[in-house]
Amino acid sequence: MSIEVIFGKVLRNIREDKKLSQEQLAHLSELDRTYISLLERGKRRPTINTLIALCKPLGLKPSEFLGEIEKELY
Amino acid sequence: MSIEVIFGKVLRNIREDKKLSQEQLAHLSELDRTYISLLERGKRRPTINTLIALCKPLGLKPSEFLGEIEKELY
DNA sequence: CTGTGACTCTAAGTCCGTA
DNA sequence: ATACGGACTTAGAGTCACA
């Protein structure tokens, strides 16, 4: 599975765990609502800056987020 | 300090620890030599795909790489 | 071996909307 | 609340010649 699809699945899992809507996460991370949707569906490859912006309101470290992705990669 | 500048410093540190030239790392990660240079000077914000491509030949996990960045951020 | 400017092309990311 | 599409602006991907 591609990196971006795995990224999207991890993002969705974490977001739903935190009981946040895409709209709420978009507002908190200062990103667009439709862009969060694109990311979760594996349609975009975020920059590390975007990753860090997303992690802040989700309450976990970027390294922890990537750790989740690595579980699927290797 | 901006994320991309920190990223560049971390990348350079790790690369030099591994005794690799930019040219060697470029070849191993299948990226362009001048692009490595841009990254190390903080002129680009890499996607997570680029980060993962760089980590493979450097022999560390992307999450470990981001851990180094977090040390400077927080 | 590396920095840099210039360049093209592609994708990131936004904003409007509809269902 | 989310998926999806179109149109759009900005910035990264990727390369080259030259210092």
Tab-separated table of C-alpha atoms in Angstrom, chain B residues 5-57:
chain	number	residue	atom	x	y	z
B	5	VAL	CA	15.763	24.868	8.531
B	6	ILE	CA	15.765	22.437	11.445
B	7	PHE	CA	15.072	19.611	9.027
B	8	GLY	CA	18.067	20.614	6.963
B	9	LYS	CA	20.381	20.725	9.955
B	10	VAL	CA	19.245	17.317	11.160
B	11	LEU	CA	19.655	15.864	7.689
B	12	ARG	CA	23.164	17.218	7.357
B	13	ASN	CA	24.165	15.994	10.788
B	14	ILE	CA	22.938	12.486	10.140
B	15	ARG	CA	24.454	12.361	6.661
B	16	GLU	CA	27.848	13.462	7.913
B	17	ASP	CA	27.661	10.985	10.766
B	18	LYS	CA	27.229	8.286	8.161
B	19	LYS	CA	30.257	9.628	6.243
B	20	LEU	CA	28.222	10.116	3.123
B	21	SER	CA	28.600	12.919	0.592
B	22	GLN	CA	25.530	14.660	-0.784
B	23	GLU	CA	26.271	12.893	-4.055
B	24	GLN	CA	26.332	9.493	-2.427
B	25	LEU	CA	23.135	10.106	-0.492
B	26	ALA	CA	21.493	11.420	-3.635
B	27	HIS	CA	22.336	8.231	-5.472
B	28	LEU	CA	21.209	5.955	-2.640
B	29	SER	CA	17.908	7.765	-2.117
B	30	GLU	CA	17.325	8.222	-5.854
B	31	LEU	CA	17.108	11.960	-5.479
B	32	ASP	CA	19.098	14.694	-7.162
B	33	ARG	CA	22.310	15.952	-5.563
B	34	THR	CA	21.223	19.577	-5.804
B	35	TYR	CA	17.917	18.716	-4.207
B	36	ILE	CA	19.730	17.288	-1.194
B	37	SER	CA	21.606	20.560	-1.061
B	38	LEU	CA	18.351	22.528	-1.138
B	39	LEU	CA	16.947	20.446	1.694
B	40	GLU	CA	20.010	20.842	3.885
B	41	ARG	CA	19.883	24.600	3.418
B	42	GLY	CA	16.223	24.722	4.414
B	43	LYS	CA	14.990	25.821	1.014
B	44	ARG	CA	12.421	23.050	0.626
B	45	ARG	CA	9.696	21.488	2.742
B	46	PRO	CA	9.860	17.800	1.904
B	47	THR	CA	6.789	15.586	1.697
B	48	ILE	CA	6.648	12.573	3.959
B	49	ASN	CA	7.449	10.446	0.917
B	50	THR	CA	10.726	12.307	0.446
B	51	LEU	CA	11.494	11.949	4.145
B	52	ILE	CA	10.979	8.207	3.967
B	53	ALA	CA	13.122	7.937	0.834
B	54	LEU	CA	15.964	9.727	2.640
B	55	CYS	CA	15.737	7.640	5.789
B	56	LYS	CA	16.184	4.305	4.072
B	57	PRO	CA	19.851	4.772	3.036
